[in-house]
mmCIF file of N, CA, C and O in Angstrom:
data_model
loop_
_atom_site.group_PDB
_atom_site.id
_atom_site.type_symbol
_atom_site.label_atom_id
_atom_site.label_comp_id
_atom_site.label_asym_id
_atom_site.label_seq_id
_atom_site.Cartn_x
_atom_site.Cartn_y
_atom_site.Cartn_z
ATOM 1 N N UNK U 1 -233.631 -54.403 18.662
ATOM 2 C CA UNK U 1 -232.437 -53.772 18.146
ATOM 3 C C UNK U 1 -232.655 -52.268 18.063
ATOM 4 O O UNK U 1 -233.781 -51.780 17.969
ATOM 5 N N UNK U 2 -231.835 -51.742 18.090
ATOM 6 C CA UNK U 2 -231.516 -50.062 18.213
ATOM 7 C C UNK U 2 -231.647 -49.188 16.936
ATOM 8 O O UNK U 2 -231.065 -49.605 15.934
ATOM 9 N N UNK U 3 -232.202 -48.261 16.870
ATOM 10 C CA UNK U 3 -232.228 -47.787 15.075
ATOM 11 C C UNK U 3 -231.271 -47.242 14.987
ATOM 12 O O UNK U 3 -231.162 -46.800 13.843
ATOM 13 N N UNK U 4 -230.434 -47.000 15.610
ATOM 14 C CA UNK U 4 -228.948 -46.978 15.441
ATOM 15 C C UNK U 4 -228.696 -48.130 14.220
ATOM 16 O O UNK U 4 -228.490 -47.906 13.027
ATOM 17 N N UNK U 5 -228.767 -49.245 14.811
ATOM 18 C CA UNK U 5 -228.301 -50.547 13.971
ATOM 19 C C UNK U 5 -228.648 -50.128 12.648
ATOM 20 O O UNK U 5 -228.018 -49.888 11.618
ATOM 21 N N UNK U 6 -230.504 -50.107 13.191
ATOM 22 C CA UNK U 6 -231.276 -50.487 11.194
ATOM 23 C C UNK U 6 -230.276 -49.463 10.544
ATOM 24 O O UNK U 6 -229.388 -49.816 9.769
ATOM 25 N N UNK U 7 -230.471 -48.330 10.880
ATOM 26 C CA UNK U 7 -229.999 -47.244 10.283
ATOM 27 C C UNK U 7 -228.562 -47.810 9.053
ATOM 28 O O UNK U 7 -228.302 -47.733 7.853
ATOM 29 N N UNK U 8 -227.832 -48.497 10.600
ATOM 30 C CA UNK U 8 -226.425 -48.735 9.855
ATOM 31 C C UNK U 8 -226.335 -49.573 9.345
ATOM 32 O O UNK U 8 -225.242 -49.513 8.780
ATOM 33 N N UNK U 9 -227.031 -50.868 9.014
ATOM 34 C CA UNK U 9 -227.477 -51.619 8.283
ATOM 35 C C UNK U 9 -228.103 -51.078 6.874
ATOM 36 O O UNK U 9 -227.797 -51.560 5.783
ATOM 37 N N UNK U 10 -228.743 -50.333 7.005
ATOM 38 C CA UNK U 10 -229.323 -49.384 5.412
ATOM 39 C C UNK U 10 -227.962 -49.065 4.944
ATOM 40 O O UNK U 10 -227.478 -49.712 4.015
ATOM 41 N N UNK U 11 -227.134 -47.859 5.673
ATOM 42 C CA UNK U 11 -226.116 -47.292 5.406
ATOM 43 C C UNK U 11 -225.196 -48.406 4.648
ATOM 44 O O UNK U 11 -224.838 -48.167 3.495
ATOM 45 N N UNK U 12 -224.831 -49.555 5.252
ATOM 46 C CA UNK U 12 -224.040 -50.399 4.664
ATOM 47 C C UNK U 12 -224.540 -50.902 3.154
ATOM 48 O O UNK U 12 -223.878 -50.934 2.117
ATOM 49 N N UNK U 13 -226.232 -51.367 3.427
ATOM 50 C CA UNK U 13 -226.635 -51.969 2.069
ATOM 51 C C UNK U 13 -226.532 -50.925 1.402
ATOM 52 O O UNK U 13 -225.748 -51.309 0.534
ATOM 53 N N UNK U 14 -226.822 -49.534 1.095
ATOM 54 C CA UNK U 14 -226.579 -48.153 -0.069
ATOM 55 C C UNK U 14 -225.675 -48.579 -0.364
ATOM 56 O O UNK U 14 -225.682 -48.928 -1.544
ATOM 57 N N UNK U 15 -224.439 -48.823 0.358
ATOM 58 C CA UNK U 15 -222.826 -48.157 0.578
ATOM 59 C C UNK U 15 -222.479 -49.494 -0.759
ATOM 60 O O UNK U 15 -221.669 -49.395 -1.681
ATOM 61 N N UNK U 16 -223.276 -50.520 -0.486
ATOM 62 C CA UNK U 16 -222.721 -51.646 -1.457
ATOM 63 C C UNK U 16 -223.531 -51.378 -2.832
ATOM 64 O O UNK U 16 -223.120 -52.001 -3.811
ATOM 65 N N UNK U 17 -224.392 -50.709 -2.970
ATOM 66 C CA UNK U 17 -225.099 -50.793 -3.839
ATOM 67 C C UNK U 17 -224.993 -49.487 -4.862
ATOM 68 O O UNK U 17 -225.450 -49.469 -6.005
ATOM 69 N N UNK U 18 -224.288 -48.392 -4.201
ATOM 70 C CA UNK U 18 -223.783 -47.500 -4.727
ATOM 71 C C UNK U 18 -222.446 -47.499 -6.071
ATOM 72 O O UNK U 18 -222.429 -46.825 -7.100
ATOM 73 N N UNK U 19 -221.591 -48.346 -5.656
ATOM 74 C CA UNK U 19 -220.784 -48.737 -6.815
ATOM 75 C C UNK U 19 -221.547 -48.639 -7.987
ATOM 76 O O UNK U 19 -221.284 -47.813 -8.861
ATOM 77 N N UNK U 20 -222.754 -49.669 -8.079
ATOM 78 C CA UNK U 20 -223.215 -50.454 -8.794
ATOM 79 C C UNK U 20 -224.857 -49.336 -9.554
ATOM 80 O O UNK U 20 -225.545 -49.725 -10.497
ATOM 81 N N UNK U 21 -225.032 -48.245 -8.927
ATOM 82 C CA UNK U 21 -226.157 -47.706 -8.663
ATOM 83 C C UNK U 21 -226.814 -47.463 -10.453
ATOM 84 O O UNK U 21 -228.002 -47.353 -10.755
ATOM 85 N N UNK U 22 -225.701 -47.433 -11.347
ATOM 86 C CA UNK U 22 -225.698 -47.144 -12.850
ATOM 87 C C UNK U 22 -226.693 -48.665 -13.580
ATOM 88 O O UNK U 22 -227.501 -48.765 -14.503
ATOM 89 N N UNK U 23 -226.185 -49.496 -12.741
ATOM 90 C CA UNK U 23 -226.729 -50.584 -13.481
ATOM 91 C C UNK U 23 -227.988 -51.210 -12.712
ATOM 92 O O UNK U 23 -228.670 -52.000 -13.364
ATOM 93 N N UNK U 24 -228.379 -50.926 -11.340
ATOM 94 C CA UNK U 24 -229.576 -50.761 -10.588
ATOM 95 C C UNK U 24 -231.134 -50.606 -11.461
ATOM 96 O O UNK U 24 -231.546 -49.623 -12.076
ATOM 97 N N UNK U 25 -231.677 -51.702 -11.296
ATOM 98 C CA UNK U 25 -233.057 -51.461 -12.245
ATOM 99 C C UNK U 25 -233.715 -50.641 -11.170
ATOM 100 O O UNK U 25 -233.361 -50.562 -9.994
ATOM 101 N N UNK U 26 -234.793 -50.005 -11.794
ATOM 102 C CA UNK U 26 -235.909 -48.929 -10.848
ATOM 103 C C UNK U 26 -236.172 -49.582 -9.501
ATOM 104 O O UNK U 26 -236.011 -48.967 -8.447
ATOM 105 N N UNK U 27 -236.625 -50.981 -9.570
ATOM 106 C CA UNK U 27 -237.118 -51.642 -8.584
ATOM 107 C C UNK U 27 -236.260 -51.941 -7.272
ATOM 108 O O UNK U 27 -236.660 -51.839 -6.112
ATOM 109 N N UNK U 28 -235.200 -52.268 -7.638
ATOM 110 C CA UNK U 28 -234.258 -52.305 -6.582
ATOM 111 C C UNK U 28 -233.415 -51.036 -6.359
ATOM 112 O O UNK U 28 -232.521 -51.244 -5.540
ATOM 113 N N UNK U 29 -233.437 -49.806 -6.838
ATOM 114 C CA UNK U 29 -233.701 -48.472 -6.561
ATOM 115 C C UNK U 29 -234.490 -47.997 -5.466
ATOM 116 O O UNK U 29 -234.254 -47.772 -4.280
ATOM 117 N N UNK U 30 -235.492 -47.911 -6.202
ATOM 118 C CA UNK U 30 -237.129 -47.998 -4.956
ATOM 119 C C UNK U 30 -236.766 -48.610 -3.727
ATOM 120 O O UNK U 30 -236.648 -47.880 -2.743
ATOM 121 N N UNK U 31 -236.521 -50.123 -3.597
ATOM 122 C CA UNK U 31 -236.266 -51.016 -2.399
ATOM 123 C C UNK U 31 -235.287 -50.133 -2.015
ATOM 124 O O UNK U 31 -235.760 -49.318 -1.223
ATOM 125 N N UNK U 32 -234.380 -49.988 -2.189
ATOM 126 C CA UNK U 32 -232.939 -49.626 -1.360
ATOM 127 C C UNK U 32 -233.461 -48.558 -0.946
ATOM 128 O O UNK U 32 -233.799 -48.602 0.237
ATOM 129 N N UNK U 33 -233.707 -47.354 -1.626
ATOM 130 C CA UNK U 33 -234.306 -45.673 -1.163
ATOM 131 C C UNK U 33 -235.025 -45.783 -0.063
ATOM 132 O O UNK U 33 -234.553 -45.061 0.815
ATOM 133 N N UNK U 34 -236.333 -46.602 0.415
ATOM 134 C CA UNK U 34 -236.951 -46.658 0.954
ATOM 135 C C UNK U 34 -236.618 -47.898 2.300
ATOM 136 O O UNK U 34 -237.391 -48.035 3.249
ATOM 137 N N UNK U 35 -235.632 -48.524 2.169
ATOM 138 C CA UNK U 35 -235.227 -49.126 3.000
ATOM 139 C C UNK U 35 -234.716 -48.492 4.316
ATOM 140 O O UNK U 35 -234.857 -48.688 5.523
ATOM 141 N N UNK U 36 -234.020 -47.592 3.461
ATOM 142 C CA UNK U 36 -233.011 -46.475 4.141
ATOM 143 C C UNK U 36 -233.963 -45.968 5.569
ATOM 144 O O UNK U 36 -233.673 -45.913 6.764
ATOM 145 N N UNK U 37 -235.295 -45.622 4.753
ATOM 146 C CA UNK U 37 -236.344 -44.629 5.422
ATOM 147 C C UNK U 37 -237.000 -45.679 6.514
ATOM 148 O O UNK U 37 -237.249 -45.111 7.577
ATOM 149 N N UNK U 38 -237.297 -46.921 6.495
ATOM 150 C CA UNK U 38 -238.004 -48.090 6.962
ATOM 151 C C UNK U 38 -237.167 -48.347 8.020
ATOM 152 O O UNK U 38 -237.736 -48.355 9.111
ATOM 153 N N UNK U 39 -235.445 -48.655 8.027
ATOM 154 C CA UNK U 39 -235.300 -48.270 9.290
ATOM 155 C C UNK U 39 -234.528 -48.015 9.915
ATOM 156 O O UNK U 39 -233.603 -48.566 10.513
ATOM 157 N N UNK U 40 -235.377 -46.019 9.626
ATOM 158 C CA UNK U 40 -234.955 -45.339 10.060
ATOM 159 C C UNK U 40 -235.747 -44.315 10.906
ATOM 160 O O UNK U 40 -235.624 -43.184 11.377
ATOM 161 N N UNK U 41 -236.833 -45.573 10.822
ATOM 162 C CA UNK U 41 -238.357 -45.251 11.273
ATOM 163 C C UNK U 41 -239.325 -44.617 10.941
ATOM 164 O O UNK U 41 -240.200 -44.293 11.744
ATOM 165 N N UNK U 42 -239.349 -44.262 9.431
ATOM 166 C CA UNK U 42 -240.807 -43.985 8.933
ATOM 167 C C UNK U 42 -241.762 -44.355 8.376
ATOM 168 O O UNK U 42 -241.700 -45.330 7.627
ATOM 169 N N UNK U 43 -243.169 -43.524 8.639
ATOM 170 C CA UNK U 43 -244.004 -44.420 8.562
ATOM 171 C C UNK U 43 -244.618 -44.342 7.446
ATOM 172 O O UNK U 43 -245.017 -43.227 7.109
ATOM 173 N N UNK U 44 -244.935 -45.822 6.317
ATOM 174 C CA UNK U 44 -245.194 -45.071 4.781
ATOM 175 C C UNK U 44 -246.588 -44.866 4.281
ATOM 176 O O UNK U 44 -247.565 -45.335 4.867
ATOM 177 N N UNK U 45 -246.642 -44.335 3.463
ATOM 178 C CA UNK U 45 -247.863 -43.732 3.134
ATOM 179 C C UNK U 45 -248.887 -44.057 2.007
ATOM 180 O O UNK U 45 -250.047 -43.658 1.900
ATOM 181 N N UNK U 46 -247.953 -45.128 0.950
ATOM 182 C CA UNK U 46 -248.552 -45.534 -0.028
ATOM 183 C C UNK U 46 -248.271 -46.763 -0.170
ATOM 184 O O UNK U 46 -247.155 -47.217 0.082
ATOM 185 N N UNK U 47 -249.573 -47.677 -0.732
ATOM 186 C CA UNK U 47 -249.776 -48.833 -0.384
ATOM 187 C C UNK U 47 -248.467 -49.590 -1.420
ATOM 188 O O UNK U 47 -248.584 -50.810 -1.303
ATOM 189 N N UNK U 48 -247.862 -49.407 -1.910
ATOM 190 C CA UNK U 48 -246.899 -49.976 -2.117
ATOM 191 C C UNK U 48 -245.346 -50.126 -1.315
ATOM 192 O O UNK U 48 -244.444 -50.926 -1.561
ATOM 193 N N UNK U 49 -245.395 -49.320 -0.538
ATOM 194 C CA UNK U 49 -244.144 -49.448 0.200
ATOM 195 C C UNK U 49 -244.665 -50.284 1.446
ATOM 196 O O UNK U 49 -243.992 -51.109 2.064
ATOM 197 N N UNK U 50 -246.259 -49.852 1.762
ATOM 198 C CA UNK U 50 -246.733 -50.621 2.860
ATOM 199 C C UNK U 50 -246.542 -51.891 2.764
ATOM 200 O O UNK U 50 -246.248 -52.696 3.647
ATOM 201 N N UNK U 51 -246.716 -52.042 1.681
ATOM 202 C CA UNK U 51 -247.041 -53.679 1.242
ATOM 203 C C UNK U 51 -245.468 -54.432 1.497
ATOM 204 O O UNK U 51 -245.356 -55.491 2.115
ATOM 205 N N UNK U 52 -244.442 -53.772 0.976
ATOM 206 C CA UNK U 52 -242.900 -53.786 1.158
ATOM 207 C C UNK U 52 -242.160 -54.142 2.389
ATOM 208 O O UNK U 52 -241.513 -55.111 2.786
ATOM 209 N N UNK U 53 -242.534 -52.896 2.870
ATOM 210 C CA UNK U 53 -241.671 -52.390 4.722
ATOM 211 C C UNK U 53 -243.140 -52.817 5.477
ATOM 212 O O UNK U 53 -243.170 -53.923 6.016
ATOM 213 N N UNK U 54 -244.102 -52.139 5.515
ATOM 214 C CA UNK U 54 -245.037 -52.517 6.270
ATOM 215 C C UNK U 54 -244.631 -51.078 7.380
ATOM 216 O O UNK U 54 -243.734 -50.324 7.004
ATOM 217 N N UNK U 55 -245.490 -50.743 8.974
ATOM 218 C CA UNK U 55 -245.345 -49.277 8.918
ATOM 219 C C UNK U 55 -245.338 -50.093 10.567
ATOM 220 O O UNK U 55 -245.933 -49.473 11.449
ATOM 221 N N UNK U 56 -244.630 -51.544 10.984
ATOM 222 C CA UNK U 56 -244.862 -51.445 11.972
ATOM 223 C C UNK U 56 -243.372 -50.872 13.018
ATOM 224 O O UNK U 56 -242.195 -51.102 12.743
ATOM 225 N N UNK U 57 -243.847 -50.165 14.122
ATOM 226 C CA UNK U 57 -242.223 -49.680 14.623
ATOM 227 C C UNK U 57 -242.457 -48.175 13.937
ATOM 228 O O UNK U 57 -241.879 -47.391 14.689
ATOM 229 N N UNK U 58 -242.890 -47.644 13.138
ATOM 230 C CA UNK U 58 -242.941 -46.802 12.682
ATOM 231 C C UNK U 58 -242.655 -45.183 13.325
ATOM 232 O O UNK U 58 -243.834 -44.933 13.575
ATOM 233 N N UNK U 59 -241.968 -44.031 13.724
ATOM 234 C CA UNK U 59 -241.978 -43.008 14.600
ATOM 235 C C UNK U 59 -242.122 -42.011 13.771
ATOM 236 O O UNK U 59 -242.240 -40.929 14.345
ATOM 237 N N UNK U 60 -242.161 -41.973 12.419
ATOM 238 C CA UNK U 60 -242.086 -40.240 12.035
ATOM 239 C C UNK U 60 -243.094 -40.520 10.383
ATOM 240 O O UNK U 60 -243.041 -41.407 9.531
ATOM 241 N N UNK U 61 -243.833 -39.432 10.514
ATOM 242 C CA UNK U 61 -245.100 -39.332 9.270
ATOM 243 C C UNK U 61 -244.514 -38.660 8.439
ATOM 244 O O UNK U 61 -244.701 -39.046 7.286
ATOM 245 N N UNK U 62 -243.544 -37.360 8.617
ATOM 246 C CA UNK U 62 -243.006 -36.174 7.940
ATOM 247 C C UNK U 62 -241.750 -36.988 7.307
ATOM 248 O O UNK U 62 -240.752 -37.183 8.002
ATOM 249 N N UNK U 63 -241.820 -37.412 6.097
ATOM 250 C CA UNK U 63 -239.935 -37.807 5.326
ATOM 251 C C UNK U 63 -239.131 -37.009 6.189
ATOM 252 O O UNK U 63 -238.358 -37.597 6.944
ATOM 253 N N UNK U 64 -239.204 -35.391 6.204
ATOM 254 C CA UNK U 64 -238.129 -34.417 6.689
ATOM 255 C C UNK U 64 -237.612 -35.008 8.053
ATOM 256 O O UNK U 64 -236.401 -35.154 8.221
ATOM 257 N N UNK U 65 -238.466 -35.328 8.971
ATOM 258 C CA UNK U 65 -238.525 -35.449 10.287
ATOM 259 C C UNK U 65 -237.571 -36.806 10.552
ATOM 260 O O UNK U 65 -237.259 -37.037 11.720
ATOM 261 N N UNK U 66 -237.217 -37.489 9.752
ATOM 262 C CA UNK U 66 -236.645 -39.027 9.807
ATOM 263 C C UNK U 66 -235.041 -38.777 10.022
ATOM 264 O O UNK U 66 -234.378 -38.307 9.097
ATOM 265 N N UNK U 67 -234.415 -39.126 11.340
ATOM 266 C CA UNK U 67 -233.647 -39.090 11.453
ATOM 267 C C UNK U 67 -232.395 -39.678 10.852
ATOM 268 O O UNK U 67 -231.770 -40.678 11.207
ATOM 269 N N UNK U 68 -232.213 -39.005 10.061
ATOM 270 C CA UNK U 68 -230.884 -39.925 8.704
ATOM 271 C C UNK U 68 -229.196 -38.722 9.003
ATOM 272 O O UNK U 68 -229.104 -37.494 9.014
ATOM 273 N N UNK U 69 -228.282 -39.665 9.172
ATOM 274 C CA UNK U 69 -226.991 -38.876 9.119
ATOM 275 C C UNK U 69 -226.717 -38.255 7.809
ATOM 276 O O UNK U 69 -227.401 -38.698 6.887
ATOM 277 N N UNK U 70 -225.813 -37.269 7.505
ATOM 278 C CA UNK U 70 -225.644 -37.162 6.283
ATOM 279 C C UNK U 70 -225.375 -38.133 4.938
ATOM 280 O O UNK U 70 -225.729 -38.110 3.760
ATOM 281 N N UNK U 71 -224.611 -38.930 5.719
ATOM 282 C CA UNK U 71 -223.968 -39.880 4.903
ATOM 283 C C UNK U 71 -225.050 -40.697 4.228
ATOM 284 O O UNK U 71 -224.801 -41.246 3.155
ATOM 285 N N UNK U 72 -226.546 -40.833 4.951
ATOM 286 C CA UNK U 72 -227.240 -41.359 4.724
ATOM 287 C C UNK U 72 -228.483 -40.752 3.810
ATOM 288 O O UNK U 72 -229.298 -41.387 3.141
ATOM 289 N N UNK U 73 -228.388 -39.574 3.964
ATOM 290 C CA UNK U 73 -229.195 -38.475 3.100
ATOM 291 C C UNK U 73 -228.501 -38.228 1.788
ATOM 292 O O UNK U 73 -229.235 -37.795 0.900
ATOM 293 N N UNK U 74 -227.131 -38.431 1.459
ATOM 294 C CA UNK U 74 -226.608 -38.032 0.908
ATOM 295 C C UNK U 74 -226.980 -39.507 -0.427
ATOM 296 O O UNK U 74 -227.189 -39.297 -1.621
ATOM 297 N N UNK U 75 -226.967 -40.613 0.108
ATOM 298 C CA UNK U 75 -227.211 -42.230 -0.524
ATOM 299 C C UNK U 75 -228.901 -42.104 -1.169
ATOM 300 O O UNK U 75 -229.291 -42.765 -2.132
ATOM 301 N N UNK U 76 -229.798 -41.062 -0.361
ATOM 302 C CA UNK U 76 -231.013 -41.088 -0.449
ATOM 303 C C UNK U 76 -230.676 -40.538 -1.934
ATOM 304 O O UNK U 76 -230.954 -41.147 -2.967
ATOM 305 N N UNK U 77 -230.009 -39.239 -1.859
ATOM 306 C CA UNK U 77 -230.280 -37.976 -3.108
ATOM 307 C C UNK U 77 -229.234 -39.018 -4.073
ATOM 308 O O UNK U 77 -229.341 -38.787 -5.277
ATOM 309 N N UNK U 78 -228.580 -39.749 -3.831
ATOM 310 C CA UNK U 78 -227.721 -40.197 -5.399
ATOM 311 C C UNK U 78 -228.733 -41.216 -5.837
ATOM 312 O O UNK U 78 -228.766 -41.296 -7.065
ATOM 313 N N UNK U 79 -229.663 -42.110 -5.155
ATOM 314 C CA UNK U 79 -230.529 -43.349 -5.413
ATOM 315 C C UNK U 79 -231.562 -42.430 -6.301
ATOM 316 O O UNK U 79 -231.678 -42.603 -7.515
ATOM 317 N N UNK U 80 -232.383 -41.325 -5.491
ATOM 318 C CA UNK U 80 -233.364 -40.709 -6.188
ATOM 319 C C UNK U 80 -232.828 -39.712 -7.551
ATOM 320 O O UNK U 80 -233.559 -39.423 -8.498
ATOM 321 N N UNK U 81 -231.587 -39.336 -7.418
ATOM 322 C CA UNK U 81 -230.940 -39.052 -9.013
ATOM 323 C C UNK U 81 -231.013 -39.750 -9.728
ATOM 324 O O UNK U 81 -231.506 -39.271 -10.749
ATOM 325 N N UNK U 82 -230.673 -41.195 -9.841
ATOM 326 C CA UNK U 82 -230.214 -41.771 -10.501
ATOM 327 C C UNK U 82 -231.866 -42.620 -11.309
ATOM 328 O O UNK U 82 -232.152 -43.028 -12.434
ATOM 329 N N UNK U 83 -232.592 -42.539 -9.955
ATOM 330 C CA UNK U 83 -234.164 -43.365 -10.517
ATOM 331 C C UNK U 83 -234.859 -42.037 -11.347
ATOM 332 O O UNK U 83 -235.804 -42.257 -12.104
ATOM 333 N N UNK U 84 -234.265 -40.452 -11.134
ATOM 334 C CA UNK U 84 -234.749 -39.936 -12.202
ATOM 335 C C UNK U 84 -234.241 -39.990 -13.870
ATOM 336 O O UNK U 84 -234.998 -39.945 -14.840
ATOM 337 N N UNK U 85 -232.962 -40.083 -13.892
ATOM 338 C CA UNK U 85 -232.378 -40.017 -14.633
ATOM 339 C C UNK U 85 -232.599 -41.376 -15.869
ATOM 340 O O UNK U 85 -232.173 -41.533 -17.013
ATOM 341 N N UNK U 86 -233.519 -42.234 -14.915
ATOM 342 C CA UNK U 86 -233.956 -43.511 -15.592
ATOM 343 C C UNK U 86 -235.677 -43.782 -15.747
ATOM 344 O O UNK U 86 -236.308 -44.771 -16.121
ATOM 345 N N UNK U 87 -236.090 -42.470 -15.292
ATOM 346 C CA UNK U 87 -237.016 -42.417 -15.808
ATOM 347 C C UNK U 87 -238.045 -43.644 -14.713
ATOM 348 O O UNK U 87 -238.880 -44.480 -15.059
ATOM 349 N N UNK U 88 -237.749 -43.432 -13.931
ATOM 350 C CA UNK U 88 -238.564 -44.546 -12.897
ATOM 351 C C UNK U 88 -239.300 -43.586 -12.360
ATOM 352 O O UNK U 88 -238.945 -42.424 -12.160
ATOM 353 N N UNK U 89 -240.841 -44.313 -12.009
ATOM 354 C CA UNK U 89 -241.775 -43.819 -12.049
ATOM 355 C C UNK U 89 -242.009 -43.997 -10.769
ATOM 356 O O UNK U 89 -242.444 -45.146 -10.703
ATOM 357 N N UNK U 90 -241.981 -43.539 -9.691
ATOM 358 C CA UNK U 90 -241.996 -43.470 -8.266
ATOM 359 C C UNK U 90 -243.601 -43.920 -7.520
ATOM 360 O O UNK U 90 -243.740 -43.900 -6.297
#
C-alpha cells in the first residue's frame, strides 16, 4: 500500500479522535500522535514506540523530515497540546 493511504488512514483516525481529544487518556494520545508519524514513515527512536509501531518500512530519522500535509501536522500540534495540558509524560 502507498503512504499516501497510511498517511490518510492516520488523517482519518486523528480526524475521529479529535472531537473527543478532551476526554483522550495520555495513552491513547501517545498511540494516535505517533501513529500519525508510523505511517508516515518514521523511524522511532525510543524503545517504547518501537515496541508499538516497530521501525519496519521506516524512511525518515529527522521528525522534521516526515512527510505530513498540513492538515496532518496541524492533528499532531492539537494531540501534543492537549497531552501537555494533561500533564502526560512523553
Amino acid at each position: 500500500m502507498s503512504k499516501q493511504f497510511y498517511a490518510g488512514a492516520a488523517l482519518l483516525a486523528a480526524s475521529i479522535l479529535l472531537p473527543d481529544i478532551a476526554h483522550a487518556s495520555c495513552s491513547s494520545l501517545w498511540y494516535e500522535r505517533n501513529q500519525i508519524y508510523k505511517e508516515a514513515g518514521y523511524c522511532f527512536k525510543t524503545s517504547r514506540a518501537i515496541r508499538a509501531f516497530g521501525n519496519s518500512g521506516c524512511s525518515y530519522d529527522d521528525i522534521n523530515d516526515v512527510p505530513l500535509s498540513a492538515r496532518q501536522r496541524a492533528v499532531v500540534r492539537d494531540i501534543a497540546a492537549q497531552e501537555r495540558r494533561m500533564g502526560c509524560g512523553n
